[in-house]
Coordinates of C-alpha atoms in Angstrom, one line a residue:
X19 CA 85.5 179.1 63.8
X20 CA 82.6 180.9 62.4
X21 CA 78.7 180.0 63.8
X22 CA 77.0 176.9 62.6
X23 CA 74.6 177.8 60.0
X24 CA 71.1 176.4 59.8
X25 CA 69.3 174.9 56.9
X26 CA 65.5 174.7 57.4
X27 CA 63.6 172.1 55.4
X28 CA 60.3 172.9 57.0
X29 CA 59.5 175.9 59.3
X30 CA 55.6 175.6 59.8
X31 CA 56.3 176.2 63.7
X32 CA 57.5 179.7 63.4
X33 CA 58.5 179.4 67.6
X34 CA 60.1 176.4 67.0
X35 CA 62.5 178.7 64.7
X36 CA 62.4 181.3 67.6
X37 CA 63.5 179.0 70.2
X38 CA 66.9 177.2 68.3
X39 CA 68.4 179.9 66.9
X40 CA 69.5 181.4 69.9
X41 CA 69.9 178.6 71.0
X42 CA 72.8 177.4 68.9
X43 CA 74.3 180.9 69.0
X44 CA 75.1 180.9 72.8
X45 CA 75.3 176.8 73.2
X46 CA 77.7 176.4 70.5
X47 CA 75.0 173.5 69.6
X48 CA 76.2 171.1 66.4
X49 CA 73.3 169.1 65.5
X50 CA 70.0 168.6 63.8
X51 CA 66.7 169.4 65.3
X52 CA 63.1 168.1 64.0
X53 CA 59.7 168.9 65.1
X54 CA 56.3 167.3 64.2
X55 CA 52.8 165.7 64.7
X56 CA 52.2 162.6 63.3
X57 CA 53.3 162.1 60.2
X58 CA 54.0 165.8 59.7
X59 CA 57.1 167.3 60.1
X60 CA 56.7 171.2 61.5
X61 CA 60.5 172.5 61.6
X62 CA 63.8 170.9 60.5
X63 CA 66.7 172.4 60.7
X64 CA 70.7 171.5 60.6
X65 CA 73.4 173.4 62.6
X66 CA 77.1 173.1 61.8
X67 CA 79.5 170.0 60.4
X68 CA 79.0 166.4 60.4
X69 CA 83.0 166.3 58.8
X70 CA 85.7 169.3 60.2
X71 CA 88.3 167.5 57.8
X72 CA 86.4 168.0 54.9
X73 CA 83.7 171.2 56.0
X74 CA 81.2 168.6 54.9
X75 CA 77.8 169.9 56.6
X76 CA 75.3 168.3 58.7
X77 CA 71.6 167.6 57.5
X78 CA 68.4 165.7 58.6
X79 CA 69.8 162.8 56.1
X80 CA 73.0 162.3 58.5
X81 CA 73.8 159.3 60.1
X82 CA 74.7 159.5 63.7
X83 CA 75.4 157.0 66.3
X84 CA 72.1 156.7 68.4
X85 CA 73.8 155.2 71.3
X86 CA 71.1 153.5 73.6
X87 CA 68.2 154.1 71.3
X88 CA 69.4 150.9 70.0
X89 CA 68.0 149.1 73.4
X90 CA 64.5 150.2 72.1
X91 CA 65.3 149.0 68.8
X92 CA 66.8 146.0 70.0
X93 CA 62.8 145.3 71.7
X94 CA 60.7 146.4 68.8
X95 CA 62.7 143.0 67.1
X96 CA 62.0 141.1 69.8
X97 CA 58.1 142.0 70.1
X98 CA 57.9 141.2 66.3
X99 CA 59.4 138.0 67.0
X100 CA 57.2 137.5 69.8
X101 CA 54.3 138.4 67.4
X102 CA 55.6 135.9 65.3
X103 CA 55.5 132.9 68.2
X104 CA 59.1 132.6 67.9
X105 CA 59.9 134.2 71.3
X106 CA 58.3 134.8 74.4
X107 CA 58.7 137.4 77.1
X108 CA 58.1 135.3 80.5
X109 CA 59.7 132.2 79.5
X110 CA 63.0 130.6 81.1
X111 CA 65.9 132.0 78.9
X112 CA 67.2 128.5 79.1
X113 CA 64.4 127.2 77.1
X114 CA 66.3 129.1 74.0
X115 CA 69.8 128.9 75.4
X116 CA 70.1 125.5 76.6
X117 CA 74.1 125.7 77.5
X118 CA 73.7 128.3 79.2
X119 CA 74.2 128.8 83.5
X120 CA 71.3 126.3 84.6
X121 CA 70.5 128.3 88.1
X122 CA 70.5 131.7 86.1
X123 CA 68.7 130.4 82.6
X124 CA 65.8 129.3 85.0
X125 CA 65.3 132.7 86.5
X126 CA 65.9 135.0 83.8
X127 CA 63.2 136.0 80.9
X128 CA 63.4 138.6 77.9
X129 CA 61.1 140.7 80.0
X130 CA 63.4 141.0 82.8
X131 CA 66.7 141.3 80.5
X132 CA 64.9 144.1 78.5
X133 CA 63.6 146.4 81.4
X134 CA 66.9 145.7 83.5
X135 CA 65.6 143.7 86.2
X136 CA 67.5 140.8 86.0
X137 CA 70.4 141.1 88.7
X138 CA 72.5 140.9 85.9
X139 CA 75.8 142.5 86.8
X140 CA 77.2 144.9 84.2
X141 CA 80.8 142.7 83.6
X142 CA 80.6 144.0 80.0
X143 CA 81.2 148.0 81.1
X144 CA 83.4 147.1 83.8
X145 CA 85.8 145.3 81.3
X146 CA 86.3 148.0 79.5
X147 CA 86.7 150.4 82.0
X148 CA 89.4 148.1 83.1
X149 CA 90.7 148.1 79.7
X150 CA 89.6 150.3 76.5
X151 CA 90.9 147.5 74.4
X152 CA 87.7 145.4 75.2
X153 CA 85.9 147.6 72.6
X154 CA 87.8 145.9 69.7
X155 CA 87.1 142.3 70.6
X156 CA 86.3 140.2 67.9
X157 CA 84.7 136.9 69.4
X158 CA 81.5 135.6 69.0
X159 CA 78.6 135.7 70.7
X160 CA 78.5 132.9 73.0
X161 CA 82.3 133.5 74.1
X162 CA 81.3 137.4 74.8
X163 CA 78.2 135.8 77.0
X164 CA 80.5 133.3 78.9
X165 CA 82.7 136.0 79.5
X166 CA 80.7 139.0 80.4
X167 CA 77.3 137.7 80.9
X168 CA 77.3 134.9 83.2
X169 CA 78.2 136.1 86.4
X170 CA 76.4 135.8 89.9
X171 CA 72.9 138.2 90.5
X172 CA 73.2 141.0 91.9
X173 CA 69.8 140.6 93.3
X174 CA 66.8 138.0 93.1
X175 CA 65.2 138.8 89.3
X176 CA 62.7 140.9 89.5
X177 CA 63.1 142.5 92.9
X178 CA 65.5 145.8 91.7
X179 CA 66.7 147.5 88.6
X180 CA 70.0 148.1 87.3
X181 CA 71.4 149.2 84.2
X182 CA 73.4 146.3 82.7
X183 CA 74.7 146.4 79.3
X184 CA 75.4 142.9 79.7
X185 CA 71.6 141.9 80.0
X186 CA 71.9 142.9 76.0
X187 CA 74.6 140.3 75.0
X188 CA 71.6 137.4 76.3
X189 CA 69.3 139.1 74.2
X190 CA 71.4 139.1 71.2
X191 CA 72.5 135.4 71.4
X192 CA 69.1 134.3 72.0
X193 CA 67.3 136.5 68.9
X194 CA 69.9 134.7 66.9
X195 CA 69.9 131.4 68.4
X196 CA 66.0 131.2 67.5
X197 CA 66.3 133.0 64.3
X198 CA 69.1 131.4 62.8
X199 CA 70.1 134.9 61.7
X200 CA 72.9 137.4 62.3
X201 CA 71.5 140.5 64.1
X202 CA 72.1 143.1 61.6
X203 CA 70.1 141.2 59.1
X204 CA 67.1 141.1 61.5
X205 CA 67.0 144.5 61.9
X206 CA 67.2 145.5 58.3
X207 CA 64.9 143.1 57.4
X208 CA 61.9 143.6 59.7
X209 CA 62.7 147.5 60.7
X210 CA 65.0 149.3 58.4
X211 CA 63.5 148.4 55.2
X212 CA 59.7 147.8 55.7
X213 CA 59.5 151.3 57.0
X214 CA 62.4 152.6 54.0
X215 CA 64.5 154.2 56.5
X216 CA 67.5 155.0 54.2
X217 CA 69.9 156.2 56.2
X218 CA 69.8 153.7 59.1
X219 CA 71.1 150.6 59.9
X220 CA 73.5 148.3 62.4
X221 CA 77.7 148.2 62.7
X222 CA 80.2 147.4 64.6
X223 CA 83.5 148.9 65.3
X224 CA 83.9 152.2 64.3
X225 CA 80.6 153.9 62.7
X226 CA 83.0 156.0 60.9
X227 CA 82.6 153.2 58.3
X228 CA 78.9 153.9 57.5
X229 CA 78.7 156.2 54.2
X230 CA 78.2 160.1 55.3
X231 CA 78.4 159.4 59.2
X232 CA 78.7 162.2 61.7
X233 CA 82.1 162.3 63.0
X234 CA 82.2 162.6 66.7
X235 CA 84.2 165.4 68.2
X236 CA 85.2 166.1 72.0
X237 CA 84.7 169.4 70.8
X238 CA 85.0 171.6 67.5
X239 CA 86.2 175.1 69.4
X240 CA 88.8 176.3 68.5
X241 CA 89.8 173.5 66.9
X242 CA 88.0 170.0 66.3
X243 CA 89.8 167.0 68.5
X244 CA 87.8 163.8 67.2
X245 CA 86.2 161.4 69.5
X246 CA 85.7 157.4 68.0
X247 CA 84.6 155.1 70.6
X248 CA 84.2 151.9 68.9
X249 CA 81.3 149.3 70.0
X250 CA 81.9 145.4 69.1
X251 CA 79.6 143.3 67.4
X252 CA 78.7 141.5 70.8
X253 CA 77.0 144.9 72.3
X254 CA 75.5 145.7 68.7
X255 CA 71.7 145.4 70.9
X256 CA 72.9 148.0 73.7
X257 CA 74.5 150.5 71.2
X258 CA 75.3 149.2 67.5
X259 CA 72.4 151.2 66.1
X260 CA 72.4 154.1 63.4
X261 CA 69.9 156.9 62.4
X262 CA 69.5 160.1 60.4
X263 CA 67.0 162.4 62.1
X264 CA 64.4 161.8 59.0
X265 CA 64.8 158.1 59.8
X266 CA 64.3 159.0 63.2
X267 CA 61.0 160.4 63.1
X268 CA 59.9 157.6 60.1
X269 CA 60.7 155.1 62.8
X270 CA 58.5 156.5 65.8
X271 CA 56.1 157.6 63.4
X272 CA 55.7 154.0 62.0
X273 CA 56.0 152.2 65.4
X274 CA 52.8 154.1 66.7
X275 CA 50.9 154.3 63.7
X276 CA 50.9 150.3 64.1
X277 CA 53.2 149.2 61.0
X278 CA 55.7 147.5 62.6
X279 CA 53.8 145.9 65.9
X280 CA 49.5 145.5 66.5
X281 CA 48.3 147.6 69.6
X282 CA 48.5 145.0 72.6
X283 CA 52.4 144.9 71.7
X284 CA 53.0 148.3 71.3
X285 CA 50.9 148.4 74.8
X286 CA 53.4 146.1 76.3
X287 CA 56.7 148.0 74.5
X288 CA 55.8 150.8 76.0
X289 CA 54.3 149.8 79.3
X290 CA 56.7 150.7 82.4
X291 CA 57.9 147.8 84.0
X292 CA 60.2 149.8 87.2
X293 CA 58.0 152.6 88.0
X294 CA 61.4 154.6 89.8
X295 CA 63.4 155.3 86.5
X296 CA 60.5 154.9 84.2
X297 CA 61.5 152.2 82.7
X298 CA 59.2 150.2 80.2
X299 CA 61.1 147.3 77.6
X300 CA 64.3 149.1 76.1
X301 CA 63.5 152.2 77.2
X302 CA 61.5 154.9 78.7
X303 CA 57.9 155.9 79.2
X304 CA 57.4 159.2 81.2
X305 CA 54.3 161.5 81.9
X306 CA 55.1 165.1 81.4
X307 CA 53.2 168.4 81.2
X308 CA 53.1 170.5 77.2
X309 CA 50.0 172.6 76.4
X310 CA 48.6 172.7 79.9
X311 CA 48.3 169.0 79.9
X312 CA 49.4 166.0 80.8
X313 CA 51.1 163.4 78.2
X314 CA 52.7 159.9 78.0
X315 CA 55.3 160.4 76.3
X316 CA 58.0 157.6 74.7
X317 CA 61.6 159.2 75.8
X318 CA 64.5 157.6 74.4
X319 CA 67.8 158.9 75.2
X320 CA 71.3 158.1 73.6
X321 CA 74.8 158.7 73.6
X322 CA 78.6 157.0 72.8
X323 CA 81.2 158.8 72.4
X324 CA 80.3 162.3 71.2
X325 CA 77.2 161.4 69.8
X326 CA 74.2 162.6 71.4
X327 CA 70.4 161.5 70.4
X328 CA 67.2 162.3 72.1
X329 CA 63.8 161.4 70.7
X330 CA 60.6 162.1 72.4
X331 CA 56.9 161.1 70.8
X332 CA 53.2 161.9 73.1
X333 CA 51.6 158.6 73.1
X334 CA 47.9 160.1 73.1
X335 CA 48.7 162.6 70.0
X336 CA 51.7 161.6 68.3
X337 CA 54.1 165.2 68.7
X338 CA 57.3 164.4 67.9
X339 CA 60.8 166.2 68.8
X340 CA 64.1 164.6 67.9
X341 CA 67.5 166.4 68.7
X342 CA 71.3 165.0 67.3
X343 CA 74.4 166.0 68.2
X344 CA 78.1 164.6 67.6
X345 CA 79.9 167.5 70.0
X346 CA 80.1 165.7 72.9
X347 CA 76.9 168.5 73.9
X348 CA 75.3 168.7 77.7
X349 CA 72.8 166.0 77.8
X350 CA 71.0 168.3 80.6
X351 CA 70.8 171.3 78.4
X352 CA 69.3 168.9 75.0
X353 CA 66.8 168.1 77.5
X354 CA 65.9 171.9 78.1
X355 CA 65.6 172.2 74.5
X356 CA 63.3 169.3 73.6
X357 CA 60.9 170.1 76.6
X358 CA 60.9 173.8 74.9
X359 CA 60.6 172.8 71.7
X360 CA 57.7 170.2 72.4
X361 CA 55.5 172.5 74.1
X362 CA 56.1 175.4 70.8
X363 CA 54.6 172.3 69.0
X364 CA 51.3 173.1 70.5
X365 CA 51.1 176.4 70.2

């Protein structure tokens, strides 16, 4: 197979340029990469194929699975809906889902679901470990909370930290239990469309159902075996979310320019709430070292499947890198990548 070719959009950071394209050469990387400052997008650039079947290439219009990016998502909803006094984060979860376990409902809050400090055991990813098959349940969302998200803490709520997809299914049934609306509907309608994001959106199943998705791929040398793992409806918070890399960088971009939450909830979005992994509401806030200083930075990390998606945006001055891949890629190296490609963006 012949080397990915790239297609820059923008290329205002000439070392950004300087940095990927050897990059790709001696990685094999298949993917899109963006760079920017507020609102400003510095370097695009695609690399390779979104479809081998069809030689169809990649761009920064793609859709691509964003894996658990769609945990942060999933608490951007529920902070508007907090801003809208229809949730709150320290309340009993039992005060919005009555029928719920008693001893558990009383314990738990959205605060504690969304950072992972519940005690919460993760019954969801140990199912389908058990058996695949558990990907392509169809039940609703009260059934796929009896079943996987009602078993005995692991620990007094509040105390520890463990990542538990099943703290997500609560989260879900309780949005929609308050709303009155399906999941996918919420996020179009307070996220997706007030900020135009036009390639982005909710499924379930297979993604390879959205218009121009990114097929997945185990790898693409020497030839391309495809990779589809499928995520039901009941998980859509923990990873039912899609994004292009344009979509990406409208969505951070409008999150910390204050059009989708006011300040004090942004604060609290991205406040850490388990110092040890960094871990704020739905995902990460970490302090790390570009242009001889030190930033807070919002780092968001995804993957299902083949699909790999990292985002990182400086909370003091808004510098952006987002990084896509659907080739199964070394999570380690994309991390290499994005810390050299945000510190080019201050040069």
């Amino acid at each position: 197979m012949s080397l990915p070719v790239a297609f820059p959009a923008w290329a205002d950071c000439g070392s950004c340029a300087a940095i990927v394209r050897p990059f790709v050469v001696d990685q094999g990387f298949n993917g899109v990469v963006m760079v920017g400052h507020g609102s400003h997008i510095d370097y695009s650039a695609s690399f390779g194929l979104a479809d081998a079947a069809t030689g169809r290439a990649l761009t920064a219009d793609t859709p691509f699975e964003s894996g658990s990016i769609s945990k942060w998502i999933a608490a951007m909803l529920v902070l508007r809906l907090v801003q809208q006094g229809q949730l709150a984060l320290d309340e009993p979860i039992s005060m919005y889902l009555p029928d719920y376990r008693a001893d558990n409902g009383a314990k738990l809050t959205l605060r504690l679901l969304m950072s992972h400090a519940s005690g919460l055991p993760n019954a969801i990813d140990e199912a389908i470990k058990r058996d695949p098959a558990t990907r392509n349940l169809s039940i609703d969302q009260a059934e796929a909370v009896r079943r996987f998200a009602s078993g005995d803490l692991h620990f007094e709520p509040g105390t520890d930290w463990e990542y538990s997809h099943s703290n997500w299914l609560l989260v879900k049934a309780i949005v929609e239990r308050v709303t009155k609306r399906d999941y996918a509907s919420l996020v179009d309608g307070y996220i997706v469309q007030p900020l135009a994001m036009r390639h982005s959106g909710t499924f379930a199943g297979s993604s390879l159902a959205v218009p121009g998705m990114a097929h997945g791929y185990l790898k693409l040398a020497p030839s391309a075996e495809p990779l589809d793992k499928p995520s039901p409806d009941f998980m859509m918070l923990a990873g039912g979310f899609y994004a292009s890399a344009n979509d990406l960088f409208i969505l951070v971009d409008g999150l910390f320019s204050g059009r989708m939450l006011s300040p004090e909830l942004t604060r609290i979005l991205m406040s850490v709430e388990r110092p040890a992994q960094h871990y704020a509401l739905g995902g990460r806030t970490k302090t790390l070292s570009f242009g001889g200083k030190d930033h807070p930075v919002a780092w968001e990390y995804g993957s299902n499947g083949a699909y790999r998606v990292l985002v990182w945006r400086t909370l003091d001055d808004g510098h952006t890198v987002i990084l896509m891949n659907n080739t199964s890629f070394d999570h380690m190296k994309m991390g290499d990548l994005g810390a050299a490609l945000m510190e080019a963006s201050y040069r």
